[in-house]
Amino acid sequence: MMLVSRWQAFSSSIFSKMSQLAAAHQAVNLAQGFPDFDGPAVIKEAAIAAIRGSFNQYAPSTGLGELRRQLAARQAEQYGLQYDAASEVTVFSGATEAIFCSIMGLCGPGDEVLTFEPFFDCYPAATAMAGAVLKTVPLRGPDWSFELDDLKAAVTDRTRILILNSPHNPTGKVFSRSDLLSLAQLAQEKNLVVITDEVYEELIFTPARHLPIARLEGMRDRTITISSTAKTFSMTGWKVGFAFADRKLSELIRIPHQYTVFCSATPLQAGMVAALKLGQEYYVDFREQYTRRRDKLLAILRQHGFTCKAPEGTYFITADYRQIRDVPDMEFAAWMTEKVGVACLPVSTFYADAAAAQESLRLVRFAFCKEIGTLEEAGRRLAERLPQALAEPGKA
Ligand code: GLN
């Protein structure tokens, strides 16, 4: 069968590819971002009780009422953002489905979607499925700043959506208040809807602060705020995501959801009701543990010749490896996985023109959502195997 044209630019995702390569070589998988530990037992127990009880049929398409009420309460308490649980909060099968439904609900053929590059891989795929066109504006390292003029120049009369991702995957950037103010002003001037992917909202390291763009004046009613329980509660396989949006926007994004998955898995939604009842001490501990993991991996990487800044948010470190080997990042990531036994991701795959990005970048992404012991094992392998791998003919 021929691939239909809208899929021609896409193949197996880099996350699947690198996880397969890591498994084939028994590498420590710091490529795909998923924790090697589970979230709190109380969440599991609540889902198990839901399965044993009466939560095994379809949930309402928009999500279990109790979960939507908890989500609305949390958004109000944490950020002062008020949403009506019935008409403005929607549960999806993961943030990726929420992003897909938002783009499908708001865009048609020929419409344009604007985002920053590097970007998470589902943005271009969802845009292509809607028949829309993705335009990108670069974030430039090492501090991943952007030029407002680049954004202004990229907006046309077909631009409908700006996709923002903060904290940002893969760079770890947390957009500052002044970044967000300039984006908010642009969105209002050009009448754009902002889809903001905030799945790493709880993965914030002092002194960074997460500010949802919906908080800024004039933004609540033109913003779809998307997040998920996956990272915050360390249950990436449950795929319970959600979106907050004004009633009119919520109506639009609920339609594709209704006709694709209809509803998210009912007992897992019930489990997440328990997650949202966890107190502040959960979040304090969560951030402490992640700060330890981040600092551990940073120290290991720096010790072995990588150049990297501490990320302000997310559970990713992007590391410059040019002092180790000056080869394209695909080659470096495959070599690290096969010869050193530590898998990482080539950052060029987060660019629209990955071939051009490979020429100019020497960056790989490491995930630190792992037990300290796992990170130490990666450190041991770098210490033992990196010198050996570099000593092989033609590798220095
Ligand atoms: N968001 C995670 C990452 O960036 C996993 C993505 C995926 O596997 N699709 O690694």
Short mmCIF file of C-alpha atoms and ligand atoms in Angstrom, two decimals:
data_model
loop_
_atom_site.label_atom_id
_atom_site.label_comp_id
_atom_site.label_asym_id
_atom_site.label_seq_id
_atom_site.Cartn_x
_atom_site.Cartn_y
_atom_site.Cartn_z
CA MET A 1 0.00 0.00 0.00
CA MET A 2 1.18 3.53 -0.77
CA LEU A 3 1.39 5.96 2.14
CA VAL A 4 -1.22 8.68 1.76
CA SER A 5 0.60 11.93 1.12
CA ARG A 6 -0.06 13.57 4.48
CA TRP A 7 1.90 10.79 6.18
CA GLN A 8 4.87 10.84 3.86
CA ALA A 9 7.03 12.98 6.12
CA PHE A 10 6.50 10.65 9.10
CA SER A 11 7.84 7.23 10.04
CA SER A 12 8.37 5.36 13.29
CA SER A 13 8.95 7.91 16.08
CA ILE A 14 12.47 8.44 17.38
CA PHE A 15 11.22 7.46 20.85
CA SER A 16 10.22 3.99 19.65
CA LYS A 17 13.38 3.61 17.57
CA MET A 18 15.78 4.50 20.38
CA SER A 19 13.91 2.40 22.96
CA GLN A 20 14.15 -0.59 20.61
CA LEU A 21 17.85 0.02 20.03
CA ALA A 22 18.41 0.40 23.77
CA ALA A 23 16.64 -2.92 24.44
CA ALA A 24 18.59 -4.68 21.69
CA HIS A 25 21.90 -3.58 23.26
CA GLN A 26 20.81 -3.75 26.92
CA ALA A 27 21.64 -0.08 27.18
CA VAL A 28 20.52 2.11 30.07
CA ASN A 29 17.60 3.86 28.38
CA LEU A 30 17.98 7.59 28.98
CA ALA A 31 16.43 8.22 25.54
CA GLN A 32 12.66 7.92 25.86
CA GLY A 33 11.27 9.98 28.71
CA PHE A 34 9.48 7.62 31.07
CA PRO A 35 10.21 6.96 34.74
CA ASP A 36 11.71 3.60 35.71
CA PHE A 37 9.61 3.79 38.89
CA ASP A 38 5.86 4.05 39.43
CA GLY A 39 3.79 6.77 41.03
CA PRO A 40 2.21 6.45 44.50
CA ALA A 41 0.54 3.15 45.44
CA VAL A 42 -2.58 5.01 46.55
CA ILE A 43 -3.26 5.88 42.89
CA LYS A 44 -2.90 2.25 41.81
CA GLU A 45 -5.14 1.10 44.65
CA ALA A 46 -7.82 3.59 43.64
CA ALA A 47 -7.78 2.29 40.04
CA ILE A 48 -7.87 -1.33 41.25
CA ALA A 49 -10.82 -0.51 43.51
CA ALA A 50 -12.52 1.19 40.55
CA ILE A 51 -12.09 -1.97 38.44
CA ARG A 52 -13.41 -4.15 41.29
CA GLY A 53 -16.27 -1.70 41.74
CA SER A 54 -18.43 -0.18 39.10
CA PHE A 55 -16.11 1.88 36.91
CA ASN A 56 -15.84 -0.48 33.96
CA GLN A 57 -18.19 1.03 31.40
CA TYR A 58 -17.79 4.16 29.30
CA ALA A 59 -17.11 7.33 31.20
CA PRO A 60 -18.81 10.50 29.94
CA SER A 61 -16.97 11.50 26.75
CA THR A 62 -15.67 14.65 28.45
CA GLY A 63 -14.34 12.71 31.45
CA LEU A 64 -15.53 11.50 34.85
CA GLY A 65 -17.34 14.34 36.60
CA GLU A 66 -15.36 13.90 39.82
CA LEU A 67 -12.04 14.06 37.97
CA ARG A 68 -13.07 17.20 36.10
CA ARG A 69 -14.14 18.83 39.37
CA GLN A 70 -10.79 17.98 40.98
CA LEU A 71 -8.89 19.31 37.97
CA ALA A 72 -10.87 22.57 37.97
CA ALA A 73 -10.24 22.96 41.72
CA ARG A 74 -6.53 22.40 41.27
CA GLN A 75 -6.20 24.90 38.40
CA ALA A 76 -8.03 27.48 40.54
CA GLU A 77 -5.98 26.83 43.66
CA GLN A 78 -2.61 26.61 41.96
CA TYR A 79 -2.86 29.35 39.34
CA GLY A 80 -6.03 31.30 40.15
CA LEU A 81 -7.57 30.15 36.86
CA GLN A 82 -11.30 29.47 37.02
CA TYR A 83 -12.87 26.88 34.70
CA ASP A 84 -16.33 25.38 34.80
CA ALA A 85 -15.87 21.64 35.38
CA ALA A 86 -18.85 20.72 33.19
CA SER A 87 -18.20 22.83 30.12
CA GLU A 88 -14.55 23.93 30.23
CA VAL A 89 -12.54 20.92 31.45
CA THR A 90 -12.07 17.85 29.23
CA VAL A 91 -10.25 14.60 29.93
CA PHE A 92 -8.28 13.07 27.03
CA SER A 93 -6.24 9.91 26.53
CA GLY A 94 -3.02 11.75 27.22
CA ALA A 95 -1.85 15.26 26.37
CA THR A 96 -0.94 14.04 22.89
CA GLU A 97 -4.60 13.25 22.17
CA ALA A 98 -5.60 16.64 23.59
CA ILE A 99 -3.13 18.36 21.26
CA PHE A 100 -4.37 16.31 18.31
CA CYS A 101 -8.03 17.12 19.05
CA SER A 102 -7.25 20.80 19.58
CA ILE A 103 -5.53 21.11 16.22
CA MET A 104 -8.14 18.97 14.43
CA GLY A 105 -10.95 20.93 16.07
CA LEU A 106 -9.59 24.34 15.15
CA CYS A 107 -7.76 23.93 11.84
CA GLY A 108 -8.68 23.03 8.30
CA PRO A 109 -6.71 22.51 5.08
CA GLY A 110 -4.39 25.41 4.33
CA ASP A 111 -4.55 26.90 7.82
CA GLU A 112 -1.25 27.56 9.53
CA VAL A 113 0.06 26.54 12.92
CA LEU A 114 3.06 28.31 14.41
CA THR A 115 5.46 26.84 16.95
CA PHE A 116 9.01 27.02 18.20
CA GLU A 117 11.75 24.74 16.96
CA PRO A 118 12.95 22.35 18.36
CA PHE A 119 9.48 20.90 19.03
CA PHE A 120 7.85 17.73 20.34
CA ASP A 121 7.13 15.31 17.50
CA CYS A 122 3.34 15.21 17.71
CA TYR A 123 2.90 18.88 16.74
CA PRO A 124 3.81 18.45 13.06
CA ALA A 125 2.00 15.11 12.86
CA ALA A 126 -1.29 16.50 14.24
CA THR A 127 -0.95 19.57 12.02
CA ALA A 128 -0.43 17.38 8.95
CA MET A 129 -3.48 15.27 9.84
CA ALA A 130 -5.60 18.41 9.86
CA GLY A 131 -4.22 19.28 6.40
CA ALA A 132 -2.70 22.40 7.95
CA VAL A 133 0.83 23.76 7.59
CA LEU A 134 3.38 24.02 10.41
CA LYS A 135 5.57 27.13 10.49
CA THR A 136 8.45 27.24 12.94
CA VAL A 137 10.55 29.88 14.63
CA PRO A 138 13.91 28.93 16.15
CA LEU A 139 14.79 28.87 19.82
CA ARG A 140 18.52 29.53 19.80
CA GLY A 141 20.91 27.84 22.21
CA PRO A 142 22.60 27.96 24.60
CA ASP A 143 19.81 29.87 26.38
CA TRP A 144 17.08 28.95 23.86
CA SER A 145 15.84 32.50 23.41
CA PHE A 146 13.71 33.65 20.48
CA GLU A 147 13.27 36.81 18.43
CA LEU A 148 9.79 38.27 18.49
CA ASP A 149 10.43 39.63 14.98
CA ASP A 150 10.91 36.04 13.72
CA LEU A 151 7.48 35.19 15.08
CA LYS A 152 5.86 38.30 13.64
CA ALA A 153 7.37 37.54 10.25
CA ALA A 154 6.04 33.98 10.34
CA VAL A 155 2.41 34.98 10.99
CA THR A 156 0.17 35.22 7.92
CA ASP A 157 -3.56 35.71 7.51
CA ARG A 158 -3.89 31.92 7.56
CA THR A 159 -2.22 31.49 10.98
CA ARG A 160 -4.76 30.14 13.47
CA ILE A 161 -2.73 28.67 16.29
CA LEU A 162 0.44 29.24 18.25
CA ILE A 163 1.64 26.10 20.03
CA LEU A 164 3.66 26.87 23.11
CA ASN A 165 5.42 24.26 25.24
CA SER A 166 6.69 25.39 28.64
CA PRO A 167 8.57 23.84 30.38
CA HIS A 168 9.99 22.95 26.99
CA ASN A 169 10.91 19.53 25.63
CA PRO A 170 13.76 18.93 24.70
CA THR A 171 15.58 22.09 25.85
CA GLY A 172 14.40 22.36 29.46
CA LYS A 173 13.62 26.05 28.92
CA VAL A 174 10.93 27.61 31.08
CA PHE A 175 9.42 30.59 29.29
CA SER A 176 9.76 33.74 31.42
CA ARG A 177 7.00 36.20 32.19
CA SER A 178 8.43 38.63 29.65
CA ASP A 179 8.60 35.87 26.98
CA LEU A 180 4.96 35.07 27.68
CA LEU A 181 3.87 38.70 27.71
CA SER A 182 5.28 39.22 24.23
CA LEU A 183 3.60 36.02 22.98
CA ALA A 184 0.30 37.05 24.57
CA GLN A 185 0.46 40.43 22.87
CA LEU A 186 1.17 38.82 19.50
CA ALA A 187 -1.68 36.33 19.95
CA GLN A 188 -4.11 39.15 20.66
CA GLU A 189 -2.87 41.37 17.82
CA LYS A 190 -3.07 38.54 15.29
CA ASN A 191 -6.14 36.84 16.75
CA LEU A 192 -4.39 33.51 17.39
CA VAL A 193 -5.51 30.70 19.67
CA VAL A 194 -2.67 29.51 21.90
CA ILE A 195 -2.39 25.79 22.56
CA THR A 196 -0.06 25.47 25.51
CA ASP A 197 1.48 22.12 26.33
CA GLU A 198 2.29 22.26 30.05
CA VAL A 199 2.83 18.58 30.80
CA TYR A 200 6.08 19.35 32.67
CA GLU A 201 4.41 22.03 34.85
CA GLU A 202 5.44 20.30 38.10
CA LEU A 203 8.98 19.61 36.90
CA ILE A 204 10.33 23.03 37.73
CA PHE A 205 13.65 23.69 39.46
CA THR A 206 14.32 26.64 41.74
CA PRO A 207 14.54 29.53 40.87
CA ALA A 208 12.37 28.93 37.76
CA ARG A 209 8.61 29.52 38.07
CA HIS A 210 5.92 28.08 35.84
CA LEU A 211 3.43 30.67 34.62
CA PRO A 212 0.52 29.43 32.50
CA ILE A 213 0.04 31.88 29.63
CA ALA A 214 -3.73 31.69 30.29
CA ARG A 215 -3.03 33.73 33.43
CA LEU A 216 -2.03 36.79 31.43
CA GLU A 217 -4.55 39.49 30.73
CA GLY A 218 -6.77 38.80 27.75
CA MET A 219 -5.46 35.23 27.33
CA ARG A 220 -7.85 32.95 29.20
CA ASP A 221 -10.45 32.85 26.46
CA ARG A 222 -7.99 32.30 23.60
CA THR A 223 -5.88 29.63 25.29
CA ILE A 224 -6.22 25.86 25.46
CA THR A 225 -4.12 24.75 28.41
CA ILE A 226 -3.12 21.11 28.10
CA SER A 227 -1.45 18.98 30.73
CA SER A 228 -1.39 15.43 31.93
CA THR A 229 -1.09 13.18 34.93
CA ALA A 230 1.71 11.16 33.30
CA LYS A 231 4.75 13.10 34.45
CA THR A 232 3.33 14.59 37.65
CA PHE A 233 2.26 11.20 39.02
CA SER A 234 4.83 9.00 37.21
CA MET A 235 2.25 6.94 35.32
CA THR A 236 3.06 7.61 31.65
CA GLY A 237 1.31 4.42 30.52
CA TRP A 238 -2.08 5.45 31.89
CA LYS A 239 -2.50 8.19 29.32
CA VAL A 240 -4.78 10.44 31.34
CA GLY A 241 -4.44 13.97 29.99
CA PHE A 242 -6.70 16.99 30.14
CA ALA A 243 -7.43 20.43 28.73
CA PHE A 244 -8.81 23.66 30.16
CA ALA A 245 -10.45 26.03 27.70
CA ASP A 246 -13.22 28.55 27.45
CA ARG A 247 -16.62 26.94 26.73
CA LYS A 248 -16.60 27.73 22.99
CA LEU A 249 -13.11 26.35 22.45
CA SER A 250 -13.92 23.33 24.63
CA GLU A 251 -16.90 22.52 22.40
CA LEU A 252 -14.61 22.46 19.35
CA ILE A 253 -11.96 20.21 20.85
CA ARG A 254 -14.51 17.79 22.30
CA ILE A 255 -15.85 16.88 18.84
CA PRO A 256 -12.74 15.10 17.47
CA HIS A 257 -12.31 13.45 20.89
CA GLN A 258 -15.87 12.11 20.77
CA TYR A 259 -15.34 10.54 17.36
CA THR A 260 -11.89 9.09 17.94
CA VAL A 261 -11.48 7.64 21.43
CA PHE A 262 -14.93 8.74 22.73
CA CYS A 263 -13.73 8.50 26.33
CA SER A 264 -10.55 7.82 28.25
CA ALA A 265 -10.24 4.55 30.23
CA THR A 266 -12.75 4.87 33.09
CA PRO A 267 -10.93 3.14 36.01
CA LEU A 268 -7.71 5.01 35.29
CA GLN A 269 -9.62 8.28 35.49
CA ALA A 270 -10.99 7.11 38.84
CA GLY A 271 -7.41 6.37 39.95
CA MET A 272 -6.36 9.89 39.06
CA VAL A 273 -9.09 11.34 41.28
CA ALA A 274 -7.03 9.90 44.17
CA ALA A 275 -3.85 11.39 42.69
CA LEU A 276 -5.35 14.87 42.70
CA LYS A 277 -6.16 14.52 46.38
CA LEU A 278 -2.47 14.14 47.31
CA GLY A 279 -1.30 16.97 49.56
CA GLN A 280 1.48 19.54 49.13
CA GLU A 281 4.04 17.17 50.68
CA TYR A 282 3.78 14.99 47.56
CA TYR A 283 4.84 17.87 45.33
CA VAL A 284 7.62 19.01 47.67
CA ASP A 285 9.07 15.49 47.71
CA PHE A 286 8.58 15.13 43.93
CA ARG A 287 10.62 18.26 43.22
CA GLU A 288 13.31 17.34 45.74
CA GLN A 289 13.78 13.93 44.20
CA TYR A 290 13.90 15.33 40.70
CA THR A 291 16.40 18.01 41.71
CA ARG A 292 18.63 15.22 43.03
CA ARG A 293 18.26 13.20 39.82
CA ARG A 294 18.98 16.24 37.65
CA ASP A 295 22.09 17.19 39.60
CA LYS A 296 23.33 13.60 39.59
CA LEU A 297 23.05 13.24 35.81
CA LEU A 298 24.51 16.70 35.20
CA ALA A 299 27.57 15.80 37.27
CA ILE A 300 28.00 12.46 35.46
CA LEU A 301 27.69 14.01 32.01
CA ARG A 302 30.06 16.88 32.78
CA GLN A 303 32.60 14.49 34.25
CA HIS A 304 32.68 12.57 30.99
CA GLY A 305 33.15 15.47 28.59
CA PHE A 306 29.63 16.67 27.83
CA THR A 307 28.87 20.38 28.03
CA CYS A 308 25.45 21.01 29.52
CA LYS A 309 23.44 23.63 31.35
CA ALA A 310 21.13 22.70 34.20
CA PRO A 311 17.59 22.65 32.75
CA GLU A 312 15.13 25.05 34.41
CA GLY A 313 12.33 22.52 33.94
CA THR A 314 11.35 19.10 32.46
CA TYR A 315 13.24 15.86 33.07
CA PHE A 316 15.63 16.32 30.17
CA ILE A 317 19.21 17.52 29.79
CA THR A 318 20.43 18.52 26.36
CA ALA A 319 24.15 17.96 26.19
CA ASP A 320 26.76 19.12 23.69
CA TYR A 321 29.07 16.20 22.94
CA ARG A 322 31.49 17.78 20.49
CA GLN A 323 34.41 17.43 22.88
CA ILE A 324 33.91 13.67 22.82
CA ARG A 325 33.28 13.11 19.09
CA ASP A 326 32.49 15.49 16.26
CA VAL A 327 29.96 13.41 14.33
CA PRO A 328 26.24 13.92 13.49
CA ASP A 329 23.91 13.39 16.46
CA MET A 330 22.14 10.34 14.95
CA GLU A 331 25.50 8.61 14.65
CA PHE A 332 26.55 9.72 18.13
CA ALA A 333 23.31 8.54 19.77
CA ALA A 334 23.48 5.13 18.04
CA TRP A 335 27.15 4.77 19.01
CA MET A 336 26.46 5.70 22.62
CA THR A 337 23.69 3.11 22.75
CA GLU A 338 25.59 0.30 21.05
CA LYS A 339 29.15 0.84 22.31
CA VAL A 340 28.77 2.68 25.61
CA GLY A 341 25.46 1.13 26.67
CA VAL A 342 23.75 4.43 27.48
CA ALA A 343 20.93 5.47 25.15
CA CYS A 344 20.15 9.12 24.40
CA LEU A 345 18.16 10.98 21.74
CA PRO A 346 19.51 12.98 18.80
CA VAL A 347 18.13 16.52 19.17
CA SER A 348 18.05 17.06 15.37
CA THR A 349 14.94 14.88 15.27
CA PHE A 350 13.07 17.71 17.03
CA TYR A 351 13.61 19.93 13.95
CA ALA A 352 11.53 20.21 10.79
CA ASP A 353 14.64 19.88 8.62
CA ALA A 354 16.43 17.18 10.61
CA ALA A 355 19.14 16.79 7.96
CA ALA A 356 20.11 20.47 8.17
CA ALA A 357 19.92 20.38 11.98
CA GLN A 358 22.31 17.40 11.99
CA GLU A 359 24.88 19.50 10.18
CA SER A 360 24.83 22.34 12.68
CA LEU A 361 23.96 20.72 16.02
CA ARG A 362 26.01 18.50 18.25
CA LEU A 363 23.36 17.87 20.86
CA VAL A 364 21.77 14.79 22.42
CA ARG A 365 19.00 14.64 25.01
CA PHE A 366 19.23 12.55 28.19
CA ALA A 367 16.20 11.82 30.40
CA PHE A 368 16.76 11.78 34.17
CA CYS A 369 13.34 10.43 35.21
CA LYS A 370 15.21 7.40 36.57
CA GLU A 371 16.21 5.94 39.91
CA ILE A 372 19.51 7.29 41.22
CA GLY A 373 20.87 3.74 40.86
CA THR A 374 20.02 3.76 37.15
CA LEU A 375 21.81 7.08 36.67
CA GLU A 376 24.81 5.72 38.58
CA GLU A 377 24.86 2.69 36.31
CA ALA A 378 24.95 5.05 33.32
CA GLY A 379 27.89 6.80 35.04
CA ARG A 380 29.74 3.51 35.51
CA ARG A 381 29.27 2.62 31.86
CA LEU A 382 30.51 5.99 30.71
CA ALA A 383 33.59 5.61 32.95
CA GLU A 384 34.38 2.08 31.76
CA ARG A 385 33.21 1.93 28.18
CA LEU A 386 33.58 5.43 26.79
CA PRO A 387 37.43 5.29 26.79
CA GLN A 388 37.31 1.80 25.23
CA ALA A 389 34.84 2.86 22.54
CA LEU A 390 36.93 5.92 21.75
CA ALA A 391 40.05 3.76 21.47
CA GLU A 392 38.54 1.74 18.64
CA PRO A 393 40.15 2.59 15.29
CA GLY A 394 38.79 5.71 13.65
CA LYS A 395 36.74 6.82 16.66
CA ALA A 396 38.87 9.41 18.38
N1 GLN B 1 7.39 12.76 26.07
C1 GLN B 1 8.35 11.70 26.18
C2 GLN B 1 9.69 12.13 25.62
O1 GLN B 1 9.84 13.21 25.09
C3 GLN B 1 7.89 10.43 25.50
C4 GLN B 1 7.33 10.62 24.16
C5 GLN B 1 6.88 9.36 23.47
O2 GLN B 1 7.34 8.29 23.77
N2 GLN B 1 6.01 9.51 22.53
O3 GLN B 1 10.61 11.37 25.72
#
